[in-house]
Each structure stands twice: as C-alpha cells, then as structure tokens.
Coordinates of C-alpha atoms in Angstrom, one line a residue:
M1 CA 72.1 115.1 83.2
F2 CA 74.3 113.8 86.1
N3 CA 77.8 115.2 86.3
R4 CA 80.7 113.3 87.9
T5 CA 83.6 115.6 88.7
S6 CA 87.0 114.8 90.1
L7 CA 88.8 117.4 92.2
Q8 CA 91.3 118.0 89.4
A9 CA 88.6 119.0 86.9
A10 CA 86.1 120.5 89.3
A11 CA 87.6 124.0 89.6
A12 CA 87.9 124.4 85.8
L13 CA 84.4 123.0 85.2
A14 CA 83.0 125.4 87.8
S15 CA 84.8 128.3 86.2
I16 CA 83.4 127.5 82.8
S17 CA 79.9 127.2 84.1
L18 CA 80.1 130.6 85.6
L19 CA 81.1 132.3 82.3
S20 CA 77.8 131.9 80.6
G21 CA 74.1 131.3 81.1
C22 CA 71.4 133.3 82.9
S23 CA 71.2 134.3 86.5
V24 CA 69.5 131.9 88.9
F25 CA 68.7 134.6 91.5
S26 CA 66.2 137.4 91.4
D27 CA 67.4 141.0 91.4
G28 CA 69.2 142.0 94.6
E29 CA 70.2 138.5 95.6
S30 CA 73.7 137.3 95.6
A31 CA 75.4 133.9 96.2
A32 CA 76.9 135.3 99.4
E33 CA 73.5 135.8 100.9
Q34 CA 72.0 132.4 100.1
R35 CA 71.6 129.6 102.6
I36 CA 72.8 126.1 101.8
V37 CA 71.3 122.9 103.2
V38 CA 73.8 120.0 103.7
G39 CA 72.9 116.5 104.7
T40 CA 75.2 114.1 106.6
T41 CA 75.0 110.8 108.5
S42 CA 77.8 112.0 110.7
S43 CA 76.3 113.8 113.7
P44 CA 78.2 115.4 116.7
T45 CA 78.6 113.4 119.9
T46 CA 79.2 116.6 121.9
L47 CA 79.2 120.4 121.5
D48 CA 82.3 120.8 123.7
P49 CA 85.7 120.6 122.1
A50 CA 87.2 119.3 125.4
A51 CA 85.3 116.0 124.9
A52 CA 85.7 115.6 121.1
W53 CA 88.1 113.3 119.2
D54 CA 85.6 112.3 116.6
N55 CA 83.2 113.5 113.9
S56 CA 82.1 116.4 116.2
W57 CA 85.1 118.2 114.5
E58 CA 83.0 118.7 111.4
L59 CA 80.8 121.2 113.3
F60 CA 83.6 122.7 115.3
R61 CA 85.7 123.6 112.2
N62 CA 82.8 125.9 111.1
V63 CA 82.0 127.6 114.3
F64 CA 85.3 127.8 116.2
Q65 CA 88.8 129.1 115.4
T66 CA 92.1 127.4 116.0
L67 CA 95.5 129.1 116.2
V68 CA 96.5 127.5 112.9
S69 CA 94.4 125.6 110.4
F70 CA 94.4 123.8 107.0
P71 CA 93.0 126.0 104.3
T72 CA 91.9 124.2 101.1
G73 CA 95.0 122.9 99.2
S74 CA 97.3 123.1 102.2
T75 CA 98.8 120.0 103.9
S76 CA 100.7 122.0 106.5
P77 CA 99.3 124.3 109.2
Q78 CA 98.7 127.9 108.1
S79 CA 97.7 131.0 110.1
D80 CA 94.2 131.3 111.4
A81 CA 93.8 133.1 114.7
A82 CA 97.5 133.6 115.0
D83 CA 100.9 133.6 113.3
C84 CA 103.0 130.8 114.8
Q85 CA 106.4 129.2 114.5
F86 CA 109.0 127.2 116.4
K87 CA 111.5 129.5 118.0
Q88 CA 114.9 129.2 116.3
G89 CA 117.3 127.0 118.1
S90 CA 114.6 125.3 120.2
S91 CA 114.9 121.9 118.4
S92 CA 111.1 121.9 117.9
R93 CA 110.4 122.3 121.6
V94 CA 109.2 125.9 121.9
F95 CA 106.3 127.0 119.7
E96 CA 105.2 130.6 119.8
C97 CA 102.1 132.3 118.5
Q98 CA 101.2 135.9 118.0
I99 CA 97.4 136.3 118.3
H100 CA 95.9 138.5 115.6
D101 CA 94.7 141.9 116.7
G102 CA 91.0 142.6 117.2
L103 CA 89.7 139.1 117.5
T104 CA 86.5 138.6 119.3
F105 CA 84.1 135.7 120.1
S106 CA 80.7 135.9 118.5
N107 CA 79.3 137.3 121.8
G108 CA 81.7 140.3 121.6
H109 CA 84.1 139.1 124.3
K110 CA 87.8 139.5 123.5
L111 CA 89.9 136.6 122.1
D112 CA 93.4 136.9 123.5
A113 CA 96.4 134.8 124.6
E114 CA 94.8 134.0 127.9
A115 CA 91.7 132.6 126.2
V116 CA 94.0 130.3 124.2
K117 CA 95.8 129.1 127.3
Y118 CA 92.5 128.6 129.1
S119 CA 91.1 126.5 126.2
I120 CA 94.0 124.1 125.9
E121 CA 94.5 123.8 129.7
R122 CA 90.8 122.9 130.3
I123 CA 91.2 120.0 127.9
R124 CA 94.0 118.7 130.1
T125 CA 92.1 119.5 133.3
I126 CA 88.8 117.8 132.2
N127 CA 90.8 114.9 130.7
Y128 CA 87.6 113.4 129.2
K129 CA 87.9 109.7 128.5
G130 CA 88.3 109.2 124.7
G131 CA 88.8 113.0 124.4
P132 CA 91.6 115.0 122.8
N133 CA 93.9 115.2 125.8
G134 CA 95.7 112.2 124.4
M135 CA 96.9 114.5 121.6
L136 CA 98.8 116.8 124.0
G137 CA 101.3 114.3 125.3
S138 CA 104.3 116.4 124.3
L139 CA 103.0 119.6 125.9
D140 CA 104.8 120.6 129.1
K141 CA 103.4 124.1 129.9
I142 CA 101.8 127.2 128.3
E143 CA 103.1 130.7 129.0
V144 CA 101.4 134.1 128.2
P145 CA 104.1 136.8 128.4
D146 CA 101.6 139.4 127.0
P147 CA 98.0 139.6 125.8
R148 CA 98.8 138.7 122.3
T149 CA 101.6 136.1 122.8
V150 CA 101.2 132.5 123.8
V151 CA 104.2 130.1 124.2
F152 CA 103.9 126.4 124.2
R153 CA 106.9 124.6 125.9
L154 CA 107.2 120.9 125.0
N155 CA 108.7 118.2 127.0
K156 CA 110.4 116.7 123.9
P157 CA 111.0 117.7 120.3
D158 CA 107.7 117.4 118.4
A159 CA 107.4 119.0 115.0
T160 CA 103.9 117.6 114.7
F161 CA 102.6 119.9 117.5
P162 CA 101.4 122.6 115.1
F163 CA 99.4 119.9 113.3
V164 CA 97.7 119.0 116.7
L165 CA 96.9 122.7 117.2
A166 CA 95.3 122.8 113.8
T167 CA 92.7 120.2 114.7
P168 CA 89.2 121.3 115.7
A169 CA 89.9 119.6 119.1
M170 CA 92.0 122.6 119.9
S171 CA 89.2 125.1 119.2
I172 CA 89.4 128.3 121.2
V173 CA 86.6 128.8 123.6
D174 CA 85.4 131.9 125.6
P175 CA 86.5 131.5 129.3
A176 CA 83.4 133.3 130.3
E177 CA 81.2 130.7 128.7
Y178 CA 83.0 127.5 129.5
S179 CA 83.9 126.1 132.9
A180 CA 87.6 125.3 133.5
D181 CA 86.9 121.9 134.9
K182 CA 83.6 120.5 133.5
L183 CA 82.0 120.2 130.1
R184 CA 79.4 122.5 128.8
E185 CA 76.1 120.6 128.4
D186 CA 73.4 123.2 127.7
G187 CA 73.3 122.5 123.9
K188 CA 74.9 125.8 123.0
L189 CA 78.3 127.0 122.0
V190 CA 80.2 130.2 121.5
G191 CA 83.2 130.5 119.1
S192 CA 84.9 132.9 116.8
G193 CA 84.7 131.0 113.6
P194 CA 83.1 131.7 110.2
Y195 CA 79.6 130.8 111.5
V196 CA 77.5 131.3 114.6
L197 CA 75.4 128.4 115.8
D198 CA 71.9 129.8 116.0
S199 CA 70.3 126.5 117.1
Y200 CA 71.0 122.8 117.5
T201 CA 68.7 119.9 117.8
E202 CA 70.5 116.7 118.5
G203 CA 70.2 114.1 115.8
D204 CA 68.1 116.5 113.7
K205 CA 69.9 119.7 112.5
A206 CA 72.2 122.6 113.2
E207 CA 71.5 126.1 112.0
L208 CA 74.5 128.2 111.2
T209 CA 74.6 131.9 110.2
R210 CA 77.7 133.8 108.9
N211 CA 79.6 135.4 111.7
P212 CA 79.9 139.2 111.0
S213 CA 82.7 139.6 113.4
Y214 CA 84.8 136.7 112.1
K215 CA 88.5 137.5 111.2
G216 CA 90.3 134.5 109.8
F217 CA 91.5 132.7 106.7
A218 CA 88.1 131.6 105.5
A219 CA 86.0 133.7 103.1
P220 CA 82.4 132.5 103.4
K221 CA 80.6 132.3 100.1
N222 CA 77.1 131.8 101.6
G223 CA 75.0 133.5 104.2
G224 CA 74.5 130.4 106.3
V225 CA 74.2 126.7 106.4
T226 CA 71.6 124.3 107.7
I227 CA 73.2 120.9 108.5
R228 CA 70.6 118.1 108.6
Y229 CA 71.6 114.9 110.4
F230 CA 70.3 111.6 109.0
K231 CA 70.4 108.2 110.7
E232 CA 70.4 106.4 107.3
S233 CA 72.0 107.4 104.1
E234 CA 69.0 106.1 102.1
A235 CA 66.8 108.9 103.6
M236 CA 69.6 111.5 102.9
V237 CA 69.9 110.5 99.2
A238 CA 66.1 110.7 98.9
A239 CA 66.1 114.2 100.4
L240 CA 68.8 115.2 97.8
K241 CA 66.8 113.9 94.9
K242 CA 63.7 115.7 96.2
K243 CA 65.8 118.9 96.6
D244 CA 65.0 119.0 100.3
I245 CA 68.8 119.4 100.8
D246 CA 71.4 120.9 98.4
A247 CA 74.3 118.6 99.1
T248 CA 75.5 115.5 101.0
Y249 CA 78.6 115.0 103.1
R250 CA 79.7 111.7 104.6
G251 CA 77.5 108.6 104.6
L252 CA 77.0 107.7 101.0
T253 CA 77.4 103.9 100.5
A254 CA 79.3 102.5 97.5
A255 CA 76.0 101.3 96.0
E256 CA 74.5 104.8 96.4
V257 CA 77.5 106.4 94.7
I258 CA 77.1 104.0 91.8
E259 CA 73.4 104.4 91.6
L260 CA 73.7 108.2 91.6
Q261 CA 75.7 108.0 88.4
T262 CA 73.1 106.2 86.5
D263 CA 71.0 108.0 83.9
K264 CA 67.7 107.9 85.8
P265 CA 65.2 110.7 85.7
E266 CA 65.6 111.3 89.5
N267 CA 69.3 111.8 89.1
Q268 CA 69.0 114.6 86.6
G269 CA 70.4 117.9 87.8
L270 CA 72.8 116.3 90.3
Q271 CA 76.6 116.3 90.4
L272 CA 79.2 114.2 92.2
V273 CA 82.5 115.5 93.3
E274 CA 85.1 112.8 93.9
S275 CA 88.4 113.1 95.8
T276 CA 91.0 110.8 97.3
G277 CA 90.3 110.3 100.9
A278 CA 92.8 109.8 103.8
D279 CA 90.7 107.4 105.7
I280 CA 92.0 103.8 105.7
R281 CA 90.8 100.3 106.7
Y282 CA 93.1 97.6 108.0
L283 CA 93.3 94.3 109.9
V284 CA 94.9 94.1 113.4
F285 CA 96.6 90.8 114.5
N286 CA 96.5 90.2 118.3
T287 CA 99.7 88.3 119.2
K288 CA 98.0 87.1 122.5
D289 CA 96.2 84.6 120.3
D290 CA 98.2 81.4 119.5
A291 CA 97.5 81.4 115.8
A292 CA 97.8 85.2 115.2
A293 CA 101.0 85.3 117.2
K294 CA 102.8 83.2 114.5
L295 CA 104.5 85.4 112.0
P296 CA 104.2 82.8 109.2
V297 CA 100.4 82.8 109.7
R298 CA 100.3 86.6 109.4
K299 CA 102.6 86.5 106.3
A300 CA 100.4 83.9 104.6
I301 CA 97.4 86.1 105.1
A302 CA 99.2 89.1 103.6
Q303 CA 100.2 86.8 100.7
L304 CA 96.6 85.8 100.0
V305 CA 94.5 89.0 100.5
D306 CA 93.4 90.3 97.1
R307 CA 92.8 94.0 97.6
E308 CA 91.9 94.7 94.0
E309 CA 89.1 92.1 94.1
L310 CA 88.0 93.3 97.5
V311 CA 87.5 96.9 96.5
N312 CA 86.0 96.1 93.1
K313 CA 83.5 93.5 94.4
V314 CA 82.5 95.2 97.7
Y315 CA 83.2 98.9 97.1
Q316 CA 82.7 99.0 93.3
G317 CA 85.5 101.5 92.7
T318 CA 84.6 103.8 95.5
A319 CA 87.8 102.8 97.4
E320 CA 91.3 101.9 96.2
P321 CA 93.8 99.2 97.4
L322 CA 96.2 100.3 100.1
Y323 CA 99.7 98.7 100.5
S324 CA 101.0 100.7 103.5
M325 CA 99.6 102.3 106.6
V326 CA 100.4 105.7 105.2
P327 CA 97.8 106.4 102.4
K328 CA 98.3 107.9 99.0
G329 CA 98.2 111.7 99.2
I330 CA 100.2 111.8 102.5
A331 CA 103.9 112.5 102.4
G332 CA 105.9 109.3 102.9
H333 CA 103.4 107.0 101.3
T334 CA 104.8 103.8 99.9
T335 CA 103.6 100.4 98.5
K336 CA 105.7 98.3 100.9
F337 CA 103.3 95.4 101.2
Y338 CA 103.0 95.1 97.4
D339 CA 106.8 95.4 97.1
R340 CA 107.2 92.5 99.5
F341 CA 104.3 90.2 98.7
G342 CA 103.3 91.2 95.1
Q343 CA 100.1 89.7 93.7
P344 CA 98.0 87.3 95.7
D345 CA 99.6 83.8 95.4
K346 CA 98.2 80.6 97.0
A347 CA 101.4 78.6 96.3
K348 CA 103.6 81.2 98.0
A349 CA 101.2 81.4 101.0
K350 CA 101.3 77.6 101.3
A351 CA 105.0 77.5 101.1
I352 CA 105.3 80.1 104.0
L353 CA 103.1 77.9 106.2
R354 CA 104.7 74.6 105.3
A355 CA 108.2 76.1 106.0
A356 CA 107.0 76.8 109.5
G357 CA 105.6 73.3 109.9
I358 CA 102.0 74.3 109.6
T359 CA 100.2 71.7 107.6
K360 CA 96.6 71.9 108.6
P361 CA 94.2 74.8 107.9
V362 CA 94.7 77.6 110.4
K363 CA 91.5 78.4 112.3
L364 CA 91.0 82.1 113.1
D365 CA 88.2 84.3 114.4
F366 CA 87.8 87.7 112.5
W367 CA 85.8 90.4 114.3
Y368 CA 84.3 93.6 112.9
T369 CA 82.0 96.4 114.0
T370 CA 78.5 96.4 112.5
D371 CA 77.6 100.1 112.9
R372 CA 80.6 102.4 112.5
Y373 CA 82.2 102.1 109.1
G374 CA 79.1 101.6 106.9
S375 CA 76.9 98.9 105.6
S376 CA 79.7 97.5 103.4
T377 CA 81.8 96.2 106.3
A378 CA 79.9 92.9 106.7
P379 CA 80.3 92.1 102.9
E380 CA 84.0 93.2 103.1
F381 CA 84.7 90.6 105.8
A382 CA 82.6 88.0 104.0
E383 CA 84.9 88.5 101.0
L384 CA 88.1 88.3 103.1
K385 CA 86.8 85.0 104.5
R386 CA 86.1 83.7 101.0
Q387 CA 89.5 84.6 99.8
L388 CA 91.3 83.0 102.7
E389 CA 89.2 79.8 102.7
E390 CA 89.4 79.4 98.9
S391 CA 93.1 78.8 99.4
E392 CA 92.2 75.8 101.7
L393 CA 94.9 77.2 104.1
F394 CA 92.5 78.9 106.6
E395 CA 89.2 78.4 108.3
V396 CA 87.7 81.8 109.3
T397 CA 84.8 82.4 111.6
L398 CA 83.2 85.9 111.4
H399 CA 81.8 87.9 114.3
G400 CA 80.1 91.3 114.2
K401 CA 79.2 93.5 117.1
P402 CA 78.0 97.1 117.6
W403 CA 80.8 99.6 118.0
K404 CA 80.5 100.1 121.8
E405 CA 80.7 96.3 122.4
F406 CA 83.3 95.8 119.7
Q407 CA 85.5 98.6 121.1
A408 CA 85.3 97.2 124.6
G409 CA 86.3 93.7 123.3
Y410 CA 89.4 94.7 121.3
Q411 CA 90.6 97.0 124.1
K412 CA 90.6 94.0 126.4
G413 CA 92.5 91.9 123.9
Q414 CA 89.7 89.5 123.2
Y415 CA 89.9 89.3 119.4
P416 CA 92.5 87.3 117.5
V417 CA 92.0 89.4 114.3
F418 CA 89.8 92.4 113.9
G419 CA 89.1 95.2 111.5
R420 CA 89.6 98.9 112.2
G421 CA 89.4 102.2 110.4
W422 CA 91.4 105.3 110.8
F423 CA 90.4 108.9 110.0
P424 CA 93.4 111.1 110.3
D425 CA 93.8 113.8 113.0
F426 CA 96.1 115.7 110.7
P427 CA 97.7 115.1 107.3
D428 CA 101.2 113.9 108.4
P429 CA 102.7 110.4 108.1
D430 CA 103.3 110.5 111.9
N431 CA 99.6 110.2 112.4
F432 CA 99.4 107.0 110.5
I433 CA 102.3 105.3 112.4
A434 CA 102.6 106.6 115.9
P435 CA 99.0 105.8 117.1
F436 CA 99.5 102.1 116.3
V437 CA 102.8 101.3 117.9
G438 CA 104.0 101.0 121.5
K439 CA 102.8 99.2 124.6
E440 CA 99.9 101.7 124.9
N441 CA 98.3 102.4 121.5
V442 CA 94.9 103.1 120.1
L443 CA 94.4 99.4 119.2
G444 CA 94.5 97.9 122.7
T445 CA 97.0 95.3 121.5
P446 CA 100.6 96.2 122.4
Y447 CA 102.9 96.5 119.4
V448 CA 106.5 96.9 120.7
S449 CA 108.9 98.2 118.0
P450 CA 111.7 100.0 119.7
R451 CA 113.3 101.1 116.4
I452 CA 110.1 102.9 115.5
T453 CA 109.1 104.3 118.9
D454 CA 112.5 105.1 120.4
E455 CA 114.4 106.1 117.3
L456 CA 112.5 106.8 114.1
L457 CA 109.6 108.8 115.5
P458 CA 111.6 110.9 117.9
K459 CA 114.1 111.7 115.1
S460 CA 111.4 112.7 112.7
R461 CA 109.7 114.9 115.3
R462 CA 112.9 117.0 115.7
E463 CA 112.5 118.0 112.0
S464 CA 110.1 120.9 111.5
D465 CA 110.5 120.5 107.7
R466 CA 108.1 117.6 107.3
A467 CA 109.2 117.0 103.7
A468 CA 112.6 116.0 105.2
V469 CA 111.4 113.0 107.2
T470 CA 110.6 110.6 104.3
D471 CA 113.5 108.3 105.1
E472 CA 112.3 107.7 108.7
F473 CA 108.7 106.9 107.7
T474 CA 109.8 104.7 104.8
E475 CA 111.9 102.6 107.2
A476 CA 109.0 102.5 109.7
Q477 CA 106.7 101.1 107.0
E478 CA 109.3 98.5 106.0
I479 CA 109.4 97.3 109.7
M480 CA 105.6 97.1 109.7
V481 CA 105.7 94.9 106.6
Q482 CA 108.3 92.6 108.2
D483 CA 106.1 92.3 111.4
V484 CA 102.7 92.1 109.7
R485 CA 101.0 93.2 112.9
L486 CA 98.8 95.4 110.9
L487 CA 97.6 94.7 107.3
P488 CA 96.4 97.7 105.3
L489 CA 93.5 96.9 103.0
W490 CA 92.1 100.0 101.3
Q491 CA 91.7 103.8 101.5
G492 CA 88.5 105.5 100.7
K493 CA 87.4 108.0 98.2
L494 CA 85.4 111.0 99.3
Y495 CA 82.2 112.0 97.5
I496 CA 80.1 115.1 97.7
A497 CA 76.8 114.7 95.9
A498 CA 75.0 118.0 95.2
S499 CA 72.5 119.8 93.0
E500 CA 74.1 121.2 89.9
D501 CA 73.5 124.8 91.1
I502 CA 75.8 124.3 94.1
A503 CA 79.4 125.4 93.5
G504 CA 82.5 124.9 95.7
G505 CA 82.2 121.1 96.4
E506 CA 85.7 120.6 95.0
R507 CA 87.1 123.0 97.7
A508 CA 84.9 122.0 100.6
L509 CA 87.0 119.2 102.1
D510 CA 90.1 120.1 104.1
P511 CA 93.1 117.7 104.4
Q512 CA 91.5 116.3 107.5
T513 CA 88.4 115.6 105.3
V514 CA 86.4 118.0 107.5
M515 CA 83.7 119.9 105.6
Q516 CA 84.4 123.6 105.1
M517 CA 80.8 124.8 104.7
W518 CA 82.0 128.3 103.8
E519 CA 83.2 127.1 100.4
L520 CA 79.7 126.1 99.2
S521 CA 77.6 128.6 97.3
R522 CA 74.8 128.8 94.7
R523 CA 76.0 129.5 91.2
T524 CA 75.3 133.1 90.2
S525 CA 74.8 132.1 86.6
W526 CA 74.2 128.9 84.7

C-alpha cells in the first residue's frame, strides 16, 4: 500500500523496515553498488557554476565540492573541502580556510588553495548577468599564503559569508579545465564532488557515477544516479508508477501529491516523504503605482487575505500559511502579520480605508508568472481576486505572463502588485530580509528602509553566532509589517515520491532544499 512519511518518522520507519524481511538483491550485490533513477522537472540552465544562481545548483551539489557545506540536519556551514573559521578579533571580516590534504579533481589534478581562489575570482571576472557574483558583495580580496591556506578579506563585517561559500554557486573548479574569463560551454564539467558526470543531454538526462577519488563529508549510499528531466510533472509521475524511475524530486503539483495518496492500484508500492520547505510565496506592492503607494490600501489587503483558505483550496494542504518573510524552520521566524492583523476581517479592512478617505472600490492590477512556480499559480491568484472582491472594497484585474516577459516587466516597475517566490540561497534569516530591501533589490521596486539596511543588517552581520541575532531580525520583520511593502502568503512543503524499496528520502534534502543524491539507496532487506 501507499506510505506517507514525514521527516520526523521517516528515519525510524526506515530503520524498522531494514530489520526484517528478505533480501531484494541477488548474491554479491549491495545497496552501495546499485544505481538510482531520479526524475525532476527542474533542469539546469547551465553547467558552469559562474553563471548559476538557480536550480542548476541541484546538479552542482552532487558533482562539485565547496569549502563548506550543509550536511543533512545542519543549518550552519560545516567542513567539506576545508576547515574554515573567522579569525579571532577580525569582527567577521577575515575568513580563513585550511584545505584538506590530498584533494583532487576527478581528472586527477590537484585541488589546492590556488584552485579555490581561481574559482571564486572567475565568478567576479565573468560577472554573468543574473549569476552568483551578486552574492559576493562583501568580498574585498582573496589571499593564498601557502598551497593549503586561503584567506578571504571582506570589505565589511559579514557573518553570512560562510553561508555564501556553502552554496553550490561557489563550487570549486579545475583551473586547467575552466577559462578565467569566459564560461565553459562544451556540455561537460569536472569537479571533485561525490559523483562524476559521465554524460549530459540537455532537457533529457544526466548520468552520474560515484567518484572514487572523492574526499568530503558525504558518504554515497549508491553506485550512481541517473537524473531524468521532465518538462511536465504528469509524465514524471507516470514514469514513477511504471517504475521507469525510482524517485521524484521537484515538480509534483498539489493535485498529484493528493492523488498519489489515494488507494489506487497504480499507487501500490509507492511512498511519499514530506518535509517543511523554505521556499515562500509573497505579494510585492510597487509604490510607483498611485493605489499601491497608499499604505491604507496595502493594510486593507493584508487585513483581507485569508491564507488558510488559500492554501486549503488551492494547495490542498501541500503548503502552509506564512505570516512573516522568514519562514518556519529558519531562525528568527515570527508570525508578525498575524500578530498585527489577526484573522481576515472585512469590517476592519473597510474601517482602514474609510479612515483614509477611500470610499470607492480600489482598482488594482495583479500580475503573476504563468510558467515558473507551477500550475497552481493561476488558481492562487484567482482565489486572491475572489477574496478581495468579495469584500466589495477592491476590483482586481489579473494578468499572467511567461517568466522572461514577467521578469522584464517587474524589473522596469510596470506592475502595481505582483507575485513572487523565493528559494533560499542559504538557511539564514538574512537571506529572507536583505535581498528585498534597499534601492537596488531583487524585486526591481526600491524599498528604502534605513533602519533595516543601515543598522539592523550590518549589526547582525557582525555576529558570527547566528543564534544571537534574533532581536535584529524580529525588529526587521516588525518594520516590514508596518510598511506592508511585501505580503507573505505561504511556504511550501517538500515531497519526495519514491518506490517503497528506496531508502534515504528523509535525508536527501539539505537546508537549501537541494537534492543530495548520495543519500538514496535500495533497501537491502524488506
């Protein structure tokens, strides 16, 4: 029968299942020698880390190394290719790493401090539009005093810098294989991670084999992985049911998650691992628009939006309401919007508008992307329109555009209200506040808040103990509630659907929700 497993119960369940039953392998086989086939709708846009600030990270995490990383269960950077720390007395401005001895790339070339410097500096040199150079704003220079030591000198205190180094964007590449000033475009890559990329066909599949020379924190539990890329989730789910793939990662719609849990014959022998995700959805108000510029209008919308009804009706329990920009599971999470506005209330929203002299229904255009966040986005915005218009206080016109057109439009400030999603670069509250504030931010709509940008964020970045910055981020979230420039809506849940003989799904997602393929294996007994 179908098994639904939460992360909390998954490890225990897996352990129980391994204690009894008969072997599923023939003599001489082991779980560590088996290949796993994983399906996803999230394909790479590039094979070069210098150009990637997107879902290409999912492949990079498995074939490259970074200086530090996020092993399963860790929300702070841990050693991978090096042991690193801020130098004492440097006020989070000098970060030093000692490269582990004996590291090599999969082609046998040596991985040393010069290779690390080369890898980071080529990101800055290439400066690819939309690429990861934007993450290195606090980096001043890199020094290599000896072959195993690399020193990062920052232009300002930045305790989040180790988190940046832990992202797959900072993958270490072989200088002999990668040009210092242009991207690699031959469809190949060379890294030092848990797997070697044997072959890659864009939009189709990637063949990974366990790297025999790998030295890092990961302990691969399979012999290799085939990643199959699907354009539509429907085809991916069909492949899972036919056992053409062993597991799915990214792309399941809410309807498919619900359907997979039904007691249908084709769902027999499948399991679903659920975990709380860190990806969020929110509305952005552009204050260049006459209506959206009015704080009472924004407050009235915040007073009316029913997140519970939204996630239940559209996402059928596969998402959960979000009441701050920092989601649950990240240090510093609060429920500030609920604390301020409470339950949806038409009378309170009407009173807010009337107190500002607004007596007629407010007309607004809401924009969303049709092809980036899944097929549920259009129904989500239809529900938001219904909720607001049901109050008789708003008249909402909806507009949907493909991502490239949508992105160009909001960056030019063309949309009064628009929907965005955010997948975290790293699991720190800074990454859910800093990108959205300031004159230049990721939204293309300036949000000037000197208290946040000039005081709270700089103060928090001087503190290397990230558990000690709760007060700064609590205040930042309170300011965001007062301004209502951004309105958090929901955070997603993550699902891995797999055959019952696949173990490790509960450990396969790191805090960046990047798939750690090495955690997957076939059960050795059943």
